[in-house]
Short mmCIF file of C-alpha atoms in Angstrom, two decimals:
data_model
loop_
_atom_site.label_atom_id
_atom_site.label_comp_id
_atom_site.label_asym_id
_atom_site.label_seq_id
_atom_site.Cartn_x
_atom_site.Cartn_y
_atom_site.Cartn_z
CA UNK A 1 -2.64 -9.49 -16.68
CA UNK A 2 -6.28 -8.52 -16.21
CA UNK A 3 -6.16 -6.44 -19.41
CA UNK A 4 -4.53 -9.23 -21.45
CA UNK A 5 -6.91 -11.88 -20.12
CA UNK A 6 -10.01 -9.79 -20.82
CA UNK A 7 -8.88 -8.86 -24.34
CA UNK A 8 -8.09 -12.51 -25.13
CA UNK A 9 -11.46 -13.66 -23.81
CA UNK A 10 -13.01 -11.13 -26.20
CA UNK A 11 -11.29 -12.75 -29.15
CA UNK A 12 -8.14 -10.64 -29.51
CA UNK A 13 -4.76 -12.19 -30.23
CA UNK A 14 -2.71 -10.95 -27.28
CA UNK A 15 1.01 -10.85 -26.53
CA UNK A 16 1.93 -9.90 -22.97
CA UNK A 17 5.43 -8.48 -22.56
CA UNK A 18 6.88 -9.27 -19.14
CA UNK A 19 10.59 -8.60 -18.44
CA UNK A 20 10.42 -10.39 -15.08
CA UNK A 21 10.86 -14.14 -14.85
CA UNK A 22 7.59 -14.40 -12.97
CA UNK A 23 4.19 -12.90 -13.80
CA UNK A 24 2.55 -10.66 -11.21
CA UNK A 25 5.65 -9.94 -9.20
CA UNK A 26 4.19 -6.84 -7.56
CA UNK A 27 0.91 -8.61 -6.76
CA UNK A 28 2.91 -11.30 -4.97
CA UNK A 29 4.34 -8.84 -2.42
CA UNK A 30 1.21 -6.75 -1.80
CA UNK A 31 -0.41 -6.79 1.62
CA UNK A 32 2.82 -8.10 3.18
CA UNK A 33 2.53 -11.18 1.01
CA UNK A 34 -1.17 -11.69 1.76
CA UNK A 35 -2.59 -9.57 -1.11
CA UNK A 36 -5.39 -7.20 -0.18
CA UNK A 37 -7.31 -8.07 -3.36
CA UNK A 38 -10.00 -5.39 -3.12
CA UNK A 39 -12.34 -3.64 -0.72
CA UNK A 40 -15.86 -5.00 -0.30
CA UNK A 41 -17.70 -1.69 -0.54
CA UNK A 42 -20.09 0.12 -2.87
CA UNK A 43 -18.98 2.51 -5.61
CA UNK A 44 -19.75 5.65 -3.60
CA UNK A 45 -17.56 4.50 -0.71
CA UNK A 46 -14.85 3.42 -3.12
CA UNK A 47 -14.67 6.82 -4.79
CA UNK A 48 -14.47 8.51 -1.37
CA UNK A 49 -11.19 6.65 -0.85
CA UNK A 50 -9.53 8.26 -3.86
CA UNK A 51 -8.02 11.66 -3.04
CA UNK A 52 -7.82 12.87 -6.66
CA UNK A 53 -10.18 12.61 -9.64
CA UNK A 54 -11.99 9.49 -8.48
CA UNK A 55 -15.03 10.25 -10.66
CA UNK A 56 -12.94 9.18 -13.66
CA UNK A 57 -13.33 5.59 -12.42
CA UNK A 58 -17.11 5.60 -12.24
CA UNK A 59 -17.58 3.88 -15.60
CA UNK A 60 -14.82 1.31 -15.06
CA UNK A 61 -16.12 0.44 -11.58
CA UNK A 62 -19.65 0.11 -12.93
CA UNK A 63 -18.44 -2.48 -15.42
CA UNK A 64 -16.07 -4.35 -13.10
CA UNK A 65 -16.74 -3.66 -9.43
CA UNK A 66 -15.23 -4.98 -6.22
CA UNK A 67 -17.94 -7.62 -6.15
CA UNK A 68 -17.04 -8.63 -9.73
CA UNK A 69 -13.39 -8.95 -8.69
CA UNK A 70 -14.33 -11.24 -5.81
CA UNK A 71 -16.54 -13.39 -8.03
CA UNK A 72 -13.78 -13.53 -10.65
CA UNK A 73 -11.06 -14.85 -8.36
CA UNK A 74 -13.37 -17.28 -6.63
CA UNK A 75 -14.34 -18.61 -10.09
CA UNK A 76 -10.62 -19.24 -10.62
CA UNK A 77 -10.56 -21.39 -7.49
CA UNK A 78 -9.26 -18.83 -4.96
CA UNK A 79 -11.66 -18.54 -1.98
CA UNK A 80 -11.68 -15.10 -0.38
CA UNK A 81 -12.49 -13.61 3.02
CA UNK A 82 -13.45 -10.15 4.25
CA UNK A 83 -11.59 -8.68 7.22
CA UNK A 84 -11.65 -5.43 9.22
CA UNK A 85 -12.35 -2.37 7.11
CA UNK A 86 -13.96 -4.53 4.39
CA UNK A 87 -10.50 -5.58 3.20
CA UNK A 88 -10.61 -8.70 1.06
CA UNK A 89 -7.86 -11.36 1.21
CA UNK A 90 -7.46 -14.91 -0.06
CA UNK A 91 -8.46 -17.40 2.63
CA UNK A 92 -4.98 -18.91 2.32
CA UNK A 93 -3.37 -15.52 3.12
CA UNK A 94 -1.08 -16.19 0.14
CA UNK A 95 -0.66 -13.47 -2.50
CA UNK A 96 0.90 -16.11 -4.75
CA UNK A 97 -2.51 -17.79 -5.04
CA UNK A 98 -3.96 -14.64 -6.65
CA UNK A 99 -1.04 -14.15 -9.05
CA UNK A 100 -0.85 -17.85 -9.96
CA UNK A 101 -4.59 -18.07 -10.63
CA UNK A 102 -4.43 -15.07 -12.94
CA UNK A 103 -1.32 -16.39 -14.69
CA UNK A 104 -3.03 -19.75 -15.31
CA UNK A 105 -6.13 -17.97 -16.60
CA UNK A 106 -3.98 -16.03 -19.07
CA UNK A 107 -2.57 -19.19 -20.58
CA UNK A 108 -5.99 -20.82 -20.74
CA UNK A 109 -7.31 -17.77 -22.61
CA UNK A 110 -4.58 -18.09 -25.21
CA UNK A 111 -2.38 -15.15 -24.19
CA UNK A 112 1.21 -15.45 -25.42
CA UNK A 113 3.65 -14.37 -22.71
CA UNK A 114 7.06 -13.19 -23.89
CA UNK A 115 9.80 -12.59 -21.36
CA UNK A 116 11.09 -9.35 -22.82
CA UNK A 117 10.79 -5.61 -22.22
CA UNK A 118 8.99 -3.07 -24.38
CA UNK A 119 11.34 -0.37 -25.63
CA UNK A 120 9.15 1.87 -27.77
CA UNK A 121 5.59 2.15 -29.04
CA UNK A 122 5.56 2.81 -32.77
CA UNK A 123 2.95 5.39 -33.77
CA UNK A 124 2.18 6.22 -37.41
CA UNK A 125 -0.46 8.66 -38.64
CA UNK A 126 -1.86 9.01 -35.12
CA UNK A 127 -2.31 5.28 -34.51
CA UNK A 128 -0.35 2.45 -32.88
CA UNK A 129 1.25 0.13 -35.46
CA UNK A 130 3.89 -1.80 -33.51
CA UNK A 131 5.84 -2.20 -30.29
CA UNK A 132 9.62 -2.49 -30.34
CA UNK A 133 11.02 -4.90 -27.76
CA UNK A 134 14.45 -5.94 -26.64
CA UNK A 135 14.09 -8.95 -28.94
CA UNK A 136 12.48 -7.40 -32.00
CA UNK A 137 9.43 -5.55 -33.34
CA UNK A 138 5.86 -6.80 -32.89
CA UNK A 139 3.25 -5.43 -35.27
CA UNK A 140 -0.07 -4.66 -33.58
CA UNK A 141 -3.28 -2.67 -33.85
CA UNK A 142 -3.45 -1.81 -30.15
CA UNK A 143 -1.02 -1.49 -27.26
CA UNK A 144 -1.95 -1.32 -23.58
CA UNK A 145 0.53 0.26 -21.17
CA UNK A 146 0.12 -1.43 -17.78
CA UNK A 147 3.61 -0.89 -16.40
CA UNK A 148 2.81 0.54 -12.97
CA UNK A 149 4.35 3.77 -11.72
CA UNK A 150 7.66 4.22 -9.91
CA UNK A 151 7.02 2.42 -6.62
CA UNK A 152 8.85 -0.85 -5.90
CA UNK A 153 11.18 -0.49 -8.93
CA UNK A 154 12.64 -3.94 -8.20
CA UNK A 155 9.35 -5.42 -9.46
CA UNK A 156 9.74 -3.69 -12.83
CA UNK A 157 7.96 -0.39 -12.13
CA UNK A 158 10.80 1.82 -13.31
CA UNK A 159 8.78 4.52 -15.05
CA UNK A 160 8.83 3.03 -18.57
CA UNK A 161 5.10 3.56 -18.97
CA UNK A 162 5.43 7.24 -18.13
CA UNK A 163 8.19 7.52 -20.71
CA UNK A 164 6.00 5.82 -23.34
CA UNK A 165 3.17 8.23 -22.52
CA UNK A 166 5.36 11.30 -22.89
CA UNK A 167 6.76 10.02 -26.19
CA UNK A 168 3.17 9.67 -27.44
CA UNK A 169 2.46 13.30 -26.56
CA UNK A 170 0.67 12.72 -23.27
CA UNK A 171 0.92 14.94 -20.21
CA UNK A 172 2.39 13.23 -17.15
CA UNK A 173 1.49 14.95 -13.88
CA UNK A 174 4.25 15.25 -11.25
CA UNK A 175 4.88 11.97 -9.46
CA UNK A 176 5.60 11.38 -5.79
CA UNK A 177 5.69 8.40 -3.43
CA UNK A 178 2.37 7.72 -1.67
CA UNK A 179 1.30 5.27 1.03
CA UNK A 180 4.87 5.61 2.21
CA UNK A 181 6.73 6.01 5.54
CA UNK A 182 7.53 9.56 6.65
CA UNK A 183 10.81 11.12 7.69
CA UNK A 184 10.74 13.32 10.79
CA UNK A 185 13.11 15.99 12.09
CA UNK A 186 12.93 14.91 15.72
CA UNK A 187 15.78 12.67 17.00
CA UNK A 188 13.27 11.14 19.41
CA UNK A 189 12.08 8.82 16.63
CA UNK A 190 15.46 7.13 16.24
CA UNK A 191 15.68 6.81 20.03
CA UNK A 192 12.36 4.88 19.98
CA UNK A 193 13.21 2.86 16.85
CA UNK A 194 11.09 -0.30 16.61
CA UNK A 195 8.56 0.84 19.23
CA UNK A 196 4.95 0.39 18.11
CA UNK A 197 1.90 2.37 19.19
CA UNK A 198 -1.57 0.80 19.13
CA UNK A 199 -4.97 2.46 19.43
CA UNK A 200 -3.59 5.97 19.04
CA UNK A 201 -4.87 8.88 16.97
CA UNK A 202 -2.59 10.51 14.41
CA UNK A 203 -3.50 14.00 13.17
CA UNK A 204 -1.73 15.85 10.37
CA UNK A 205 -2.06 19.62 9.93
CA UNK A 206 -1.88 21.55 6.67
CA UNK A 207 -0.26 24.93 6.05
CA UNK A 208 -3.40 26.67 7.33
CA UNK A 209 -3.08 24.88 10.64
CA UNK A 210 -6.26 22.91 10.02
CA UNK A 211 -6.28 19.10 10.24
CA UNK A 212 -6.02 17.39 6.85
CA UNK A 213 -5.97 13.84 8.26
CA UNK A 214 -6.98 12.29 11.57
CA UNK A 215 -7.46 8.58 12.24
CA UNK A 216 -7.21 5.94 14.95
CA UNK A 217 -4.91 2.98 14.48
CA UNK A 218 -1.35 1.73 14.71
CA UNK A 219 2.06 3.20 13.88
CA UNK A 220 5.73 2.63 14.64
CA UNK A 221 8.85 4.71 15.22
CA UNK A 222 11.89 4.10 13.01
CA UNK A 223 15.45 5.38 12.66
CA UNK A 224 14.21 7.93 10.09
CA UNK A 225 10.78 8.84 11.46
CA UNK A 226 7.51 6.91 11.52
CA UNK A 227 5.77 4.14 9.60
CA UNK A 228 2.79 1.78 9.99
CA UNK A 229 -0.83 1.79 8.76
CA UNK A 230 -1.72 5.23 10.15
CA UNK A 231 1.37 6.83 8.65
CA UNK A 232 0.98 5.23 5.22
CA UNK A 233 -2.62 6.46 5.03
CA UNK A 234 -1.60 9.93 6.22
CA UNK A 235 1.03 10.23 3.47
CA UNK A 236 -1.70 10.08 0.80
CA UNK A 237 -3.11 13.32 2.25
CA UNK A 238 0.23 15.14 2.15
CA UNK A 239 0.93 16.43 -1.37
CA UNK A 240 4.36 17.95 -1.64
CA UNK A 241 5.83 16.03 1.29
CA UNK A 242 9.45 15.33 0.46
CA UNK A 243 9.74 18.21 -2.00
CA UNK A 244 11.18 21.68 -1.43
CA UNK A 245 11.13 23.25 2.01
CA UNK A 246 7.63 22.14 2.99
CA UNK A 247 6.97 20.16 6.16
CA UNK A 248 3.87 18.97 8.01
CA UNK A 249 3.06 19.25 11.70
CA UNK A 250 1.73 16.03 13.24
CA UNK A 251 0.28 15.14 16.62
CA UNK A 252 -0.21 11.77 18.25
CA UNK A 253 -2.95 11.39 20.85
CA UNK A 254 -1.49 8.57 22.93
CA UNK A 255 -4.70 8.16 24.96
CA UNK A 256 -7.61 8.89 22.56
CA UNK A 257 -10.10 6.97 24.72
CA UNK A 258 -9.63 9.47 27.56
CA UNK A 259 -10.43 13.17 27.46
CA UNK A 260 -8.07 15.51 29.30
CA UNK A 261 -10.07 15.44 32.53
CA UNK A 262 -10.20 11.62 32.66
CA UNK A 263 -6.54 11.33 31.71
CA UNK A 264 -5.59 13.75 34.49
CA UNK A 265 -7.54 11.61 36.95
CA UNK A 266 -5.78 8.50 35.66
CA UNK A 267 -2.35 10.10 36.03
CA UNK A 268 -3.28 11.29 39.53
CA UNK A 269 -4.19 7.72 40.53
CA UNK A 270 -0.86 6.45 39.23
CA UNK A 271 0.99 9.20 41.07
CA UNK A 272 -0.76 8.25 44.31
CA UNK A 273 0.26 4.63 43.67
CA UNK A 274 3.90 5.59 43.09
CA UNK A 275 4.02 8.69 45.31
CA UNK A 276 7.47 7.92 46.74
CA UNK A 277 9.11 7.07 43.40
CA UNK A 278 11.15 9.30 41.12
CA UNK A 279 9.09 10.70 38.26
CA UNK A 280 11.07 8.71 35.68
CA UNK A 281 9.94 5.48 37.37
CA UNK A 282 6.24 6.35 37.66
CA UNK A 283 5.02 6.10 34.06
CA UNK A 284 5.18 2.36 33.38
CA UNK A 285 1.41 1.96 33.67
CA UNK A 286 0.85 4.77 31.17
CA UNK A 287 3.50 4.32 28.48
CA UNK A 288 5.82 1.80 26.88
CA UNK A 289 9.32 1.42 28.28
CA UNK A 290 10.96 2.72 25.07
CA UNK A 291 8.91 5.90 25.12
CA UNK A 292 9.24 6.84 28.80
CA UNK A 293 12.65 8.59 28.55
CA UNK A 294 11.31 10.72 25.69
CA UNK A 295 8.14 11.59 27.59
CA UNK A 296 10.12 12.49 30.69
CA UNK A 297 12.44 14.72 28.69
CA UNK A 298 9.62 16.44 26.79
CA UNK A 299 7.60 17.01 29.96
CA UNK A 300 10.28 19.30 31.38
CA UNK A 301 9.91 17.61 34.77
CA UNK A 302 13.12 16.62 36.57
CA UNK A 303 13.46 12.81 36.13
CA UNK A 304 14.55 12.51 39.78
CA UNK A 305 11.72 14.64 41.17
CA UNK A 306 9.59 12.69 43.62
CA UNK A 307 6.08 12.04 42.34
CA UNK A 308 4.43 13.53 45.43
CA UNK A 309 6.24 16.81 44.69
CA UNK A 310 4.83 17.19 41.17
CA UNK A 311 2.57 20.22 40.93
CA UNK A 312 -0.84 20.51 39.29
CA UNK A 313 0.73 22.67 36.56
CA UNK A 314 3.36 20.01 35.84
CA UNK A 315 0.68 17.33 35.74
CA UNK A 316 -1.37 19.46 33.32
CA UNK A 317 1.69 19.75 31.04
CA UNK A 318 2.04 15.96 31.13
CA UNK A 319 -1.61 15.55 30.11
CA UNK A 320 -1.01 17.89 27.17
CA UNK A 321 2.04 15.86 26.18
CA UNK A 322 0.06 12.60 26.13
CA UNK A 323 -2.76 14.18 24.13
CA UNK A 324 -0.55 16.18 21.75
CA UNK A 325 2.75 14.37 21.18
CA UNK A 326 4.20 16.52 18.40
CA UNK A 327 6.29 15.47 15.40
CA UNK A 328 7.38 17.20 12.20
CA UNK A 329 7.23 15.30 8.90
CA UNK A 330 9.95 16.69 6.63
CA UNK A 331 9.55 14.29 3.71
CA UNK A 332 8.66 10.84 2.48
CA UNK A 333 10.85 7.79 2.07
CA UNK A 334 11.86 6.98 -1.54
CA UNK A 335 9.78 5.27 -4.24
CA UNK A 336 11.46 1.97 -3.38
CA UNK A 337 9.54 2.00 -0.07
CA UNK A 338 6.24 3.40 -1.41
CA UNK A 339 3.20 1.20 -1.97
CA UNK A 340 1.88 3.37 -4.81
CA UNK A 341 2.86 6.26 -7.05
CA UNK A 342 0.80 9.44 -6.96
CA UNK A 343 0.68 11.27 -10.28
CA UNK A 344 0.97 9.80 -13.77
CA UNK A 345 -0.71 9.99 -17.16
CA UNK A 346 -3.19 12.89 -17.11
CA UNK A 347 -6.78 11.62 -16.94
CA UNK A 348 -8.15 14.41 -19.14
CA UNK A 349 -6.34 12.74 -22.06
CA UNK A 350 -7.88 9.30 -21.46
CA UNK A 351 -11.41 8.11 -22.30
CA UNK A 352 -12.90 6.84 -18.99
CA UNK A 353 -15.08 4.09 -20.52
CA UNK A 354 -12.32 2.48 -22.58
CA UNK A 355 -9.00 3.71 -21.10
CA UNK A 356 -7.98 4.62 -24.66
CA UNK A 357 -5.79 7.63 -25.37
CA UNK A 358 -7.61 10.64 -26.78
CA UNK A 359 -4.41 11.52 -28.64
CA UNK A 360 -3.37 8.21 -30.25
CA UNK A 361 -5.72 5.59 -31.69
CA UNK A 362 -5.11 2.11 -30.32
CA UNK A 363 -3.10 3.27 -27.30
CA UNK A 364 -4.49 2.31 -23.90
CA UNK A 365 -3.39 2.89 -20.31
CA UNK A 366 -4.46 1.01 -17.16
CA UNK A 367 -3.48 0.76 -13.53
CA UNK A 368 -0.93 2.76 -11.57
CA UNK A 369 0.58 4.43 -14.65
CA UNK A 370 -2.53 6.65 -14.64
CA UNK A 371 -2.82 9.69 -12.39
CA UNK A 372 -4.92 7.65 -9.95
CA UNK A 373 -4.06 6.52 -6.45
CA UNK A 374 -6.14 5.63 -3.42
CA UNK A 375 -5.86 5.11 0.30
CA UNK A 376 -4.93 1.75 1.80
CA UNK A 377 -7.49 -1.04 2.00
CA UNK A 378 -7.48 -2.80 -1.38
CA UNK A 379 -8.56 0.23 -3.40
CA UNK A 380 -5.38 0.51 -5.47
CA UNK A 381 -5.54 -3.08 -6.65
CA UNK A 382 -9.20 -2.64 -7.53
CA UNK A 383 -8.21 0.33 -9.69
CA UNK A 384 -5.87 -2.03 -11.52
CA UNK A 385 -8.54 -4.72 -11.97
CA UNK A 386 -11.23 -2.28 -13.13
CA UNK A 387 -9.10 -0.23 -15.52
CA UNK A 388 -7.40 -3.36 -16.86
CA UNK A 389 -10.77 -4.96 -17.52
CA UNK A 390 -12.12 -1.81 -19.19
CA UNK A 391 -9.07 -1.53 -21.47
CA UNK A 392 -9.07 -5.23 -22.36
CA UNK A 393 -12.76 -5.24 -23.18
CA UNK A 394 -12.46 -2.07 -25.26
CA UNK A 395 -9.50 -3.47 -27.21
CA UNK A 396 -11.40 -6.63 -28.11
CA UNK A 397 -14.48 -4.63 -29.13
CA UNK A 398 -12.41 -2.27 -31.30
CA UNK A 399 -10.73 -5.12 -33.16
CA UNK A 400 -13.81 -7.23 -33.70
#
């Protein structure tokens, strides 16, 4: 939509092919229906939130930045607000307001929307000449592939754009779900299904045993493993998760505000308070009810042991358990549950300033179909806005 609008504003005659009944279907479900439009940060910070070849975006971000995105949507009558982590949302907390404003802008700019799917891009003598659709052929001098990746296939992201790219001779790097829940091998997760953790630290370790991700935040146990903001962010740092025999060791620090010495003192105070209780009934001030049976079992302490009988060594083991609650991530959930797709059209074959193919004249790519993905916080949508704008502007300039 951003690409079509920008090209039309530049004077191009634009046809937007949309197989869904509604424009911007994926935008409408982003941010749990609130739409995290962008992140209100500078370019340097933005690029630090892209795990791959973020430098590719430097030109596109320079021409259409986060601040430009905010000004754009507010000019369309959608007031915005900035929340924790510089995340930008519509004041209404309605993703539909963003999608509807962009859809209205398209029509005002003269874009023709056809409810049909692209089937093939026709390339003759190294240049785009037409696009074949389910309802006929459309002759054209340029075609922009903005189909998304493979995540949320129900919204239309079924990999068509990757297929078009391959047919045009482009390299498509291996794809995987990213910003996605993780499956774990431990049955403890299913036992604690639905239990949320707040203000904890999640650390993920690579094959070398060194941390590759560590952040404070929130997460939740599920029947298959773990999910929540911390987990989704962690998944972006875990290439290969869900493929082959590889797994990742994870640790949760349940009490990150307390070092081991202070936590031991805290546990000792609780034990003095409940000194005549069974161990299994003495942790309610320290942990959630759903997690206590798991903690008791993992501690190795007899659930019926009286608190006043617990030794210093047993207490030390409990401290270690609270500070290093271990899990093993064995894979990701499927694309249908992933926020973004990692991998896509190889960036080395795309011109950064224009998003045009280096292999085929008049062929452009923008958004998630490219081998670009970012962490959570509005960065992925900004990639869509910036690359869509760059492609649309370049198309109009090339035609006129």
